[in-house]
Each structure stands twice: as C-alpha cells, then as structure tokens.
Amino acid sequence: LIAPDGLLCDIARPGKILYKQMDGYPGIHDWGVEFTAAGMVMQAELLLISRDTKALSRYLWKLERCANFIESRRDPENNLFLVGTAGNLLAPSYAGWKRPDGTYDMAYLTGLSITYIAALDRLIELEKLVGRRAKAKLYERRRELAKQALPLVTTDEGYFIKSLDPDGVKHGVYGAEQHGYFEASPNHDAICFRVVDDAQAEQIYAKITSLPGLRPHVFILPNYPSYDDMYVEAEGAMGKWQYGRWVNGGHWSTCEARMIMAYYRLGKYEDARKSMKQILPFSREFRMGNPLRDFGTNVYHMGRPYNVTYDAFGPPAAFIRGLFEYLYRAGGVTLIPHIPPGITELEQLDSIRFGRKKLYLATIGSGPITAVMVNGEPWQYFSQTSVYLPYHETPDTARVVIMLGGAPYHTRLTSAVDAPIGEPSDTDLPFKLATRAGKLHEFHERLLAADMEDSYEASHALFALAAIAAIHERRRLVAEGRTSALGDRYAAPRPGVDRQAAVDQLYIETAARLYTGLEAVLNSYAESEGTHEKAVYEFWLDADE
C-alpha cells in the first residue's frame, strides 16, 4: 500500500511497514491518522528534550510533513478532522460514520483534534528553537483553529465525546440512548497534554470519578459501558471484541500513563498512588504485558513464562514525571511541582535530561513555591506554582532545590549524583559476561577520560554494565531470601515451562544482547573516516576482554 506523504504507521521494521491497523478487518480501514499525530507528539518531545541539532535536521522536516498530512483531513467548514474506520489511536474500536446503506465513511474524530493540538504545541516550540518564526506562526494559526472547533465535540458537562458524524449524530455522550458510553482517551489526554484549561480539566475529572465502571480495578478503561458502534457487534462476537478484553473495555497502560499525568496536574495524588500500587503486583510477577484483559486484571498473552512490553512501563514513568511535569520549550524547561502535601522532603537521585545538561531535583516543605536554589545560589525564575530554567542560563549540572511553604534551605539535598556502576566480580556467568563486564568498564573509563561521557557509546556501555550488575543483584537477593517465588496469580504458564528459569535466563540474554549490540556498532567503525568513530573504535580495541 502506498501511503500519503507524511503518514506514519502502525508497525514497521527494516524493509517492511504497515500503515493501517492490521487487526480486525483491515480491508475497510483508513490510514493510521491518529497514529501520525501521536508519533508527532513523541518525536517532537524527544527533540525538545535533547535539543540535538543533528536530530533536528533529520526529523523536523518530517514532522512538518506529518502536520501537512493531518491538515489534509481538516474540514474548513468547522475545523474538525475527518477520519475513517480504525484511523484512531486505539484502533479498531472506532468504526467512523455508518451510512444508511451499511457502509462506513469518515467522521469527525475528537481524539485526533486533541492529539494534533498537543503535537502542534511541540512543533511550534521546535520551529522557534531553530529560529523559524514564520513556520511557528503558521502552526500557531493551525492550532488556534483546531482549538476553536473543540466546543463542537464537547458536551454540556464539559467532557469530550468520541466522534461526531457528518449528519450530526454524536458518539460518546454518556447515558444517551444511542452511543451512550464515555470515551476516556480524548478526555484524559486533554488534561495530560494541557489542551484544556484548569476549569475544564476539573469538569472532565469529575465526570470520570462519577463513573465507577470506568475504573473498576483502579486502571482507567477506554470506555464505559460497552461500545455499540464498532463494525462488529460487541455482545456475542468473537472473544477479543467482547467488552473488557481488548480495544472495547480492555486496559492499555499507555492510557493509564496519561491518566496519571492528569491526576498529578489536578493534585489527585491518591489516584496516582493507587494506580502505581495496582501495577506493582504485575511487575513483581514479571507480567508487564499489554493490553490487560478482564478489565485490567490479567495479561492478554496468557501461557507465556513472562510478559514484557514497552507500554507497561508508561505508568511508572508517569508516576515519576508527574512529580515535576517538565514542560520543555524552545527557551528552556518549566518545572511544575506536584508534590503530595504529606511529603516534606523529596529528592530525585536520577538526573533529568535537558539537552546536554543534567538536572537533579529536590523539594523541601509543602505548599506554594517560596524560594529556589540552584547549586547553592538563589534562583530568580519562579512563581508560586512553577520554576523556569532557561537553557543558556542553567548550569550543565544543576542541583535544583525548591522550597515550598516558606521552608528553610539546607544543603542535605544537594549532593545527588548518578550512582556509578562498579565492575562485577562473578566469573561464573554465562556468555562470558564477567570478562565482558571488565571490557565494558575499561572502555567506559577511556570514554570518560576523553570527555565523551555524553556520547551514545558511553551510554550504551553503561547500560550494558547495569544489565550485568542486575544479574548479580538478583542472585544476591535470591540467596538472601529477599525475593518471592513467581506465582500464577495472573496466568499459568504452558505445561512444562519453568517460569523461574525463564526469567533468570531473560536477565542473562538481555545483558548478552546489549554487549553484542554495542560490539556490532563499534566494529562498524573500523573503516570509518570520522574522527569520533575512529577514536571510539581505538578505545574499544584497547580495552581488555
């Protein structure tokens, strides 16, 4: 299938790409329209965080093409966006407009408007970052038009519907006789991405809390109750379409991550805490799968010895990010502390990325911001609710201590550094990991001595060392009896499968792959003419295995 210019995809690998949602009945599916907007959000956010000029030159023009593709779906009469079957992000739960003759056509999808506005927020800042003010103005105008259209897909109670048919039929007005479900994604996304103001955000949250069926087991579901407008009948249909299993009422951790960010923004700390508490049993059982079936209580892919997906790490990432929120902009980053009032001292030991800089964050006290210190010196850019760090005025290593509610400053929270990873000593590890750890350690030391600490190669080496160290740590915990045996709380493995052995092997294979992956990259530098690559390759050859 030859896709329109600027379209992103559902699935890709070298040499192959699928531009549509391929589950369900792809023959009637639209392109991955909201996939494209979501991809814009993620890549633009990464560029704002890294401020990497090479990456900007590689990706910015592609993001502009993505924006132009989405603009091709804008209806100039109302500034909403037309999307067909399965063109939404959580596809194929959306069928589009079912015409009187039974065929499906495009409807106005609210989720695309919300996600696209969030993408434009970031694209505008990128254009400012590279000095293209005219481009920034163009995208500001597009964003303003998209925002002006949002009332058309907003209920009287202030929450968003799922979609609007061209003939005026609304989908997702809770309690309505037809299509009377609540659609979660555009609503929690609008809060998370700050598409709506505080007042509307509170209205949306109030509606969510009024519907216990939307969070029957803490985690947010995509919808409540069941859809009545998919292109298959939910009731009595084949298993995955049934309510509570897949895209119709099943749980998606990426949605929960945005919900947690929404909780933090509104100060709903107990909701965030409950969410994190709910996911911990899954992680302890190595059941970090996605989606979660049975309304978020069990893994979808049952019978496997363990489940690992990127999606499942969204909630813990949001649980950390929500504490300070980090709004990256062209000129710098804004921190908005969301610290539960019962916590009077907080220190993040891991640094936060901000271009080539490292931020170590801490708070003292509780309440509004009353003072800020950076590396022991008073900082002037703050209000009662936020701290601004202009990029060119922020130290390369910045220890930011935020005083809340008039609390006095002290130096106890200013010594945080990223913990070094020592050289493992166990010589009995498979895959020659012990000797490989020695080589990685020496290689990393050589990069540090050459002031290449922030290079990709140094990060990869450190990550591989961390994976090897995790094997040692796990063995120590097992020997001390501090880890519990893996149970079958969520799903029993297939007969004959030893879950414990499979999980132990996973640690070893992960470390081995990280090493061989780095080795392959470095060996590719052998014939390079680049100064950096040649130097790094020599360091690798000189490090003893």
PDB file of N, CA, C and O in Angstrom, residues 23 41 193 236 417 447 510:
ATOM      1  N   ASP A  23      -5.114  -5.347  12.760  1.00  0.00           N
ATOM      2  CA  ASP A  23      -6.050  -6.228  13.452  1.00  0.00           C
ATOM      3  C   ASP A  23      -7.463  -5.959  12.943  1.00  0.00           C
ATOM      4  O   ASP A  23      -7.759  -4.885  12.424  1.00  0.00           O
ATOM      5  N   VAL A  41       3.797  13.803  18.530  1.00  0.00           N
ATOM      6  CA  VAL A  41       3.954  14.190  19.938  1.00  0.00           C
ATOM      7  C   VAL A  41       5.237  13.588  20.507  1.00  0.00           C
ATOM      8  O   VAL A  41       6.055  14.278  21.129  1.00  0.00           O
ATOM      9  N   PHE A 193      -2.076  16.654  28.351  1.00  0.00           N
ATOM     10  CA  PHE A 193      -1.347  17.492  27.404  1.00  0.00           C
ATOM     11  C   PHE A 193      -1.674  18.975  27.539  1.00  0.00           C
ATOM     12  O   PHE A 193      -1.239  19.775  26.712  1.00  0.00           O
ATOM     13  N   GLY A 236     -21.622 -11.085  22.117  1.00  0.00           N
ATOM     14  CA  GLY A 236     -21.749 -12.341  21.391  1.00  0.00           C
ATOM     15  C   GLY A 236     -20.771 -12.488  20.246  1.00  0.00           C
ATOM     16  O   GLY A 236     -20.783 -13.500  19.551  1.00  0.00           O
ATOM     17  N   VAL A 417      24.128  12.507  42.877  1.00  0.00           N
ATOM     18  CA  VAL A 417      24.810  12.246  41.607  1.00  0.00           C
ATOM     19  C   VAL A 417      24.335  10.905  41.101  1.00  0.00           C
ATOM     20  O   VAL A 417      23.902  10.052  41.867  1.00  0.00           O
ATOM     21  N   LEU A 447      36.374   6.414  27.681  1.00  0.00           N
ATOM     22  CA  LEU A 447      35.493   7.443  27.135  1.00  0.00           C
ATOM     23  C   LEU A 447      35.373   8.623  28.104  1.00  0.00           C
ATOM     24  O   LEU A 447      35.368   9.789  27.681  1.00  0.00           O
ATOM     25  N   THR A 510      19.455 -10.612  28.061  1.00  0.00           N
ATOM     26  CA  THR A 510      19.395  -9.158  27.891  1.00  0.00           C
ATOM     27  C   THR A 510      20.786  -8.549  27.972  1.00  0.00           C
ATOM     28  O   THR A 510      21.181  -7.734  27.128  1.00  0.00           O
TER      29      THR A 510
END
